[in-house]
Coordinates of C-alpha atoms in Angstrom, one line a residue:
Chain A
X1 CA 62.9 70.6 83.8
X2 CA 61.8 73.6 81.7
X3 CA 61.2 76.5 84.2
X4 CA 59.2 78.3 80.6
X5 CA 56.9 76.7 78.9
X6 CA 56.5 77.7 75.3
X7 CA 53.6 76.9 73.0
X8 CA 53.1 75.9 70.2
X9 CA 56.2 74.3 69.0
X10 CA 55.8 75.4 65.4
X11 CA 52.9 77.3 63.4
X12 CA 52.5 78.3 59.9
X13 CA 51.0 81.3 59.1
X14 CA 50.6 83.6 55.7
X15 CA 52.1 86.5 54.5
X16 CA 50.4 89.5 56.3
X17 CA 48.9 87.1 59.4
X18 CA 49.5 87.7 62.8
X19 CA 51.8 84.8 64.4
X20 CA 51.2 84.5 68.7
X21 CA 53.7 82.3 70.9
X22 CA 52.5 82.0 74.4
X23 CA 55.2 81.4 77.6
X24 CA 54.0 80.5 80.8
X25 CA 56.6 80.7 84.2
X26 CA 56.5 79.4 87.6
X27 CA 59.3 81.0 89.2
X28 CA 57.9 84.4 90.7
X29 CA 61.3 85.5 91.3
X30 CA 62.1 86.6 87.2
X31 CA 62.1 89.7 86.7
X32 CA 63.0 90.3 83.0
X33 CA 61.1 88.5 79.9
X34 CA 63.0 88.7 76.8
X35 CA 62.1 86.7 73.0
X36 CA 64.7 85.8 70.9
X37 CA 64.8 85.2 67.0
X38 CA 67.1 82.1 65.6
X39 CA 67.9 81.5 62.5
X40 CA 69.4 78.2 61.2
X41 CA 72.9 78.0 62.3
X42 CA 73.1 81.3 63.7
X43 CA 73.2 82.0 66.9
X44 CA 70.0 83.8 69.0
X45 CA 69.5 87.5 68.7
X46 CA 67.6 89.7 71.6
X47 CA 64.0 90.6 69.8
X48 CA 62.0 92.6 72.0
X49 CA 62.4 92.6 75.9
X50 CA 59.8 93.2 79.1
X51 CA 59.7 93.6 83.0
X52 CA 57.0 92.6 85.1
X53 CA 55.5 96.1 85.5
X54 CA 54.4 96.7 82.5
X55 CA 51.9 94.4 80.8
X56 CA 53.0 95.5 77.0
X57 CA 55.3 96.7 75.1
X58 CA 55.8 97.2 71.2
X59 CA 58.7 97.7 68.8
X60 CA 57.4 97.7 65.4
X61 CA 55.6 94.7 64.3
X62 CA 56.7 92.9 67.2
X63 CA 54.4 93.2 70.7
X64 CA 54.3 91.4 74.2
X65 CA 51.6 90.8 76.3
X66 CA 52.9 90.1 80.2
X67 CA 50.0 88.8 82.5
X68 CA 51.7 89.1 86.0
X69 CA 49.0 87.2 87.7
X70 CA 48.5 84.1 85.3
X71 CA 52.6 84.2 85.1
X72 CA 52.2 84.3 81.3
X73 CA 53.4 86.2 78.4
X74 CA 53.0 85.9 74.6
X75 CA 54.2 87.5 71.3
X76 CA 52.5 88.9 68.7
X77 CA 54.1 89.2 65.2
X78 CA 52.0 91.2 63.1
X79 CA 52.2 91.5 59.3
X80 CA 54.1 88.5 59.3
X81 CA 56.8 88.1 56.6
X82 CA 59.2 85.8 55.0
X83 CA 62.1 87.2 56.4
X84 CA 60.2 86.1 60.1
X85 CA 61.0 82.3 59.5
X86 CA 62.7 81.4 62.3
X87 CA 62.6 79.6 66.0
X88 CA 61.3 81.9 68.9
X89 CA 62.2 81.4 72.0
X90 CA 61.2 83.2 75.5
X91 CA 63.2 83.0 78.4
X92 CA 63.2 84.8 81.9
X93 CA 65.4 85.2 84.5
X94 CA 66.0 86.1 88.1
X95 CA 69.1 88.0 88.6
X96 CA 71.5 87.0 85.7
X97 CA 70.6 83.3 84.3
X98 CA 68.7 83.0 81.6
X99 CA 65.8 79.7 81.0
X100 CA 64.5 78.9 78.0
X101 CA 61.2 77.6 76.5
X102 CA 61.6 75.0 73.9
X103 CA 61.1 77.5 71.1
X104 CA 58.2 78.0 68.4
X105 CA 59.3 77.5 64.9
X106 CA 57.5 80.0 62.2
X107 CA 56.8 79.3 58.7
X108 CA 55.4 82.4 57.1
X109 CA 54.4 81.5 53.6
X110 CA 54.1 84.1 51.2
Chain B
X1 CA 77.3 97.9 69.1
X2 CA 77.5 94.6 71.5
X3 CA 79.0 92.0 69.0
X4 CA 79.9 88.9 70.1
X5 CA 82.6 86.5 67.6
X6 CA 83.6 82.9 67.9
X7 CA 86.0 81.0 66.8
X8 CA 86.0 78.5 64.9
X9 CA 82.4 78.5 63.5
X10 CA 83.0 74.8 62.6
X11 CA 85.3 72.2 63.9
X12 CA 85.1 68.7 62.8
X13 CA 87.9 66.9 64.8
X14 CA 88.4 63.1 65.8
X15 CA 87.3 61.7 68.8
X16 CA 89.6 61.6 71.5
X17 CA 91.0 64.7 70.7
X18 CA 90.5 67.9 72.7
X19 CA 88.8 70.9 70.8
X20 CA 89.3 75.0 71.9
X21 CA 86.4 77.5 71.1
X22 CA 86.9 81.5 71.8
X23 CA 84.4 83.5 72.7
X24 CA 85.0 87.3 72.5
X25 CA 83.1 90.6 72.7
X26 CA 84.1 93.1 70.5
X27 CA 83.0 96.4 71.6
X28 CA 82.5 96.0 74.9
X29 CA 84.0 94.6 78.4
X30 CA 81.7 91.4 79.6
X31 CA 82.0 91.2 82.9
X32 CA 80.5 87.8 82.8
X33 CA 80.1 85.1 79.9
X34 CA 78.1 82.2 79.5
X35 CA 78.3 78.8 77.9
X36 CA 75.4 76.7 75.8
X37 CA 74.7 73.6 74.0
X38 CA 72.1 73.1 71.5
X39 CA 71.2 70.3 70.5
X40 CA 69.4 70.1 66.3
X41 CA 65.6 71.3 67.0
X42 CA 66.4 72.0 70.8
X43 CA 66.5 74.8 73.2
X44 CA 70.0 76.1 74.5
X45 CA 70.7 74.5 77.6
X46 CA 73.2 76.9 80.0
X47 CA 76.4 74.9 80.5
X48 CA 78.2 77.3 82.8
X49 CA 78.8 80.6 83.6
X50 CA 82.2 82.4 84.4
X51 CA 83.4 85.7 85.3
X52 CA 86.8 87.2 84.4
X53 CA 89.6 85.9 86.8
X54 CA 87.3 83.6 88.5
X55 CA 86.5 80.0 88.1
X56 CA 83.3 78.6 86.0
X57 CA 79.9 77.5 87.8
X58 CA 78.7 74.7 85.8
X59 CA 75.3 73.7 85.9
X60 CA 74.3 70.4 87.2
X61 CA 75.1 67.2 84.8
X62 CA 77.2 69.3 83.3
X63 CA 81.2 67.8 83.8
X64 CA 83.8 70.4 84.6
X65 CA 86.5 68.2 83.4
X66 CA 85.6 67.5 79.8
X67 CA 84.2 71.0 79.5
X68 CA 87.4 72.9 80.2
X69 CA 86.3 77.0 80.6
X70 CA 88.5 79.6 81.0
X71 CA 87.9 83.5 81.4
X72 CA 91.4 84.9 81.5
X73 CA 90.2 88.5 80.1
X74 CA 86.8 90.6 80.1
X75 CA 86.7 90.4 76.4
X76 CA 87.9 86.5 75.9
X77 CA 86.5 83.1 77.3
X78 CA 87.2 79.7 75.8
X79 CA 85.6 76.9 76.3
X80 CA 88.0 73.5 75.8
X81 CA 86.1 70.0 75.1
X82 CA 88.5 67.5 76.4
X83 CA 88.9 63.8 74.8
X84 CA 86.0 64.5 72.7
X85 CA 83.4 61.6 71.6
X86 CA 80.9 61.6 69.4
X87 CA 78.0 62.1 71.8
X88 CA 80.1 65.6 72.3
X89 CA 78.8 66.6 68.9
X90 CA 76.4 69.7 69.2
X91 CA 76.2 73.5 68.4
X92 CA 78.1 75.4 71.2
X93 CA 76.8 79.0 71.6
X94 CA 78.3 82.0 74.0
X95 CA 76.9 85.2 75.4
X96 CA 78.1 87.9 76.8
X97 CA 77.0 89.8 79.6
X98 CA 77.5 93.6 80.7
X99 CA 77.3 93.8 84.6
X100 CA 74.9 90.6 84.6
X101 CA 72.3 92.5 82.4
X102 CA 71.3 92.2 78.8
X103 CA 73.2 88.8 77.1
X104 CA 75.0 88.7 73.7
X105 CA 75.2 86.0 72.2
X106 CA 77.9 84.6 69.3
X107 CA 77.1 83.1 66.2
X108 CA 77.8 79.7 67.5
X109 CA 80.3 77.2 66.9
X110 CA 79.0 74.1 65.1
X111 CA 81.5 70.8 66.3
X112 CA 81.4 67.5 64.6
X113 CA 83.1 64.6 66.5
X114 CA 84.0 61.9 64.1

């Protein structure tokens, strides 16, 4: 049983969209919210990263939105490129293990 | 900084035969390392977890027998697939962790089970 939900499982979007994942958690206990990028046979690499006490952060074209209270968080790629197509995935954690949604697969066509 | 390898990055071997995949970080001592299976278009499902001079936790379903885990050093864990079978044939990932916090993960090791 999935303890993150992740919607949707794949989306297209063109060059210079936005692309949004949504997560949503049960377990009140995680404390840490991170998205990873995946690339076909490659292994996942840490994108952007947030605690519960703050409802956003931003690294360059990449942003999360953390709702505490509806236990959800999403990401926002902006300017989406070709270089973004890849699985997404959002996990959380309470101490040290790590769950994972099912991922979001991206398709940004130029 | 915080590089993970493994090794091999594909094994195709027969069944019934037992496979070894090393896990090491580079630049850095892992004080814990973690094991995952993915299956094609699925999420990585945690296998077990180990720390350095300490047995593996498995997670449930998971059998400690045919998935063989050892973590003899902070920078090296292998993970030994014992009379593999077909069914065995997935993409085995690692990560490494510093003091349980951020996890690195490896490029993965792709094993074919013919």
């Amino acid at each position: 049983q999935q303890q993150v939900k992740q919607s949707p499982q794949s989306l297209i979007v063109q060059k210079g969209g936005i692309s949004i994942i949504n997560c949503a958690y049960e377990n009140t206990a995680f404390d840490y919210f991170p998205w990873y990028q995946q690339f076909p046979g490659k292994g996942p690499a840490l994108l952007i990263a947030i605690r519960p006490d703050v409802s956003e952060k931003k690294e360059g074209r990449f942003t999360i939105s953390f709702n505490k209270s509806a236990k959800q968080f999403s990401l926002h790629i902006m300017d989406s490129q070709p270089g973004d197509s890849a699985t997404y995935f959002c996990a959380g954690r309470p101490l040290y293990k790590l769950s994972f949604g099912a991922g979001t697969t991206v398709t940004v066509r130029a | 900084g915080a590089v993970v390898s493994q090794h091999p990055s594909r094994v195709i071997c027969k069944s019934g035969t037992s496979v070894k995949i090393e896990c090491r970080s580079l630049d850095f001592q892992a004080t814990t390392m973690f094991w995952y299976r993915q299956f094609p278009k699925q999420s990585l499902m945690l296998m077990a977890t180990s720390n350095e001079g300490s047995k593996a936790t498995y997670e449930q379903g998971v059998e400690k027998d045919k998935f063989l885990i050892n973590h003899a050093s902070l920078t090296l864990s292998t993970l030994t697939v014992t009379s593999a079978h077909p069914e065995d044939s997935s993409f085995y990932i690692c990560s490494a962790s510093i003091r349980a916090y951020e996890q690195y993960f490896g490029p993965g090791t792709r094993l074919t089970v013919t």
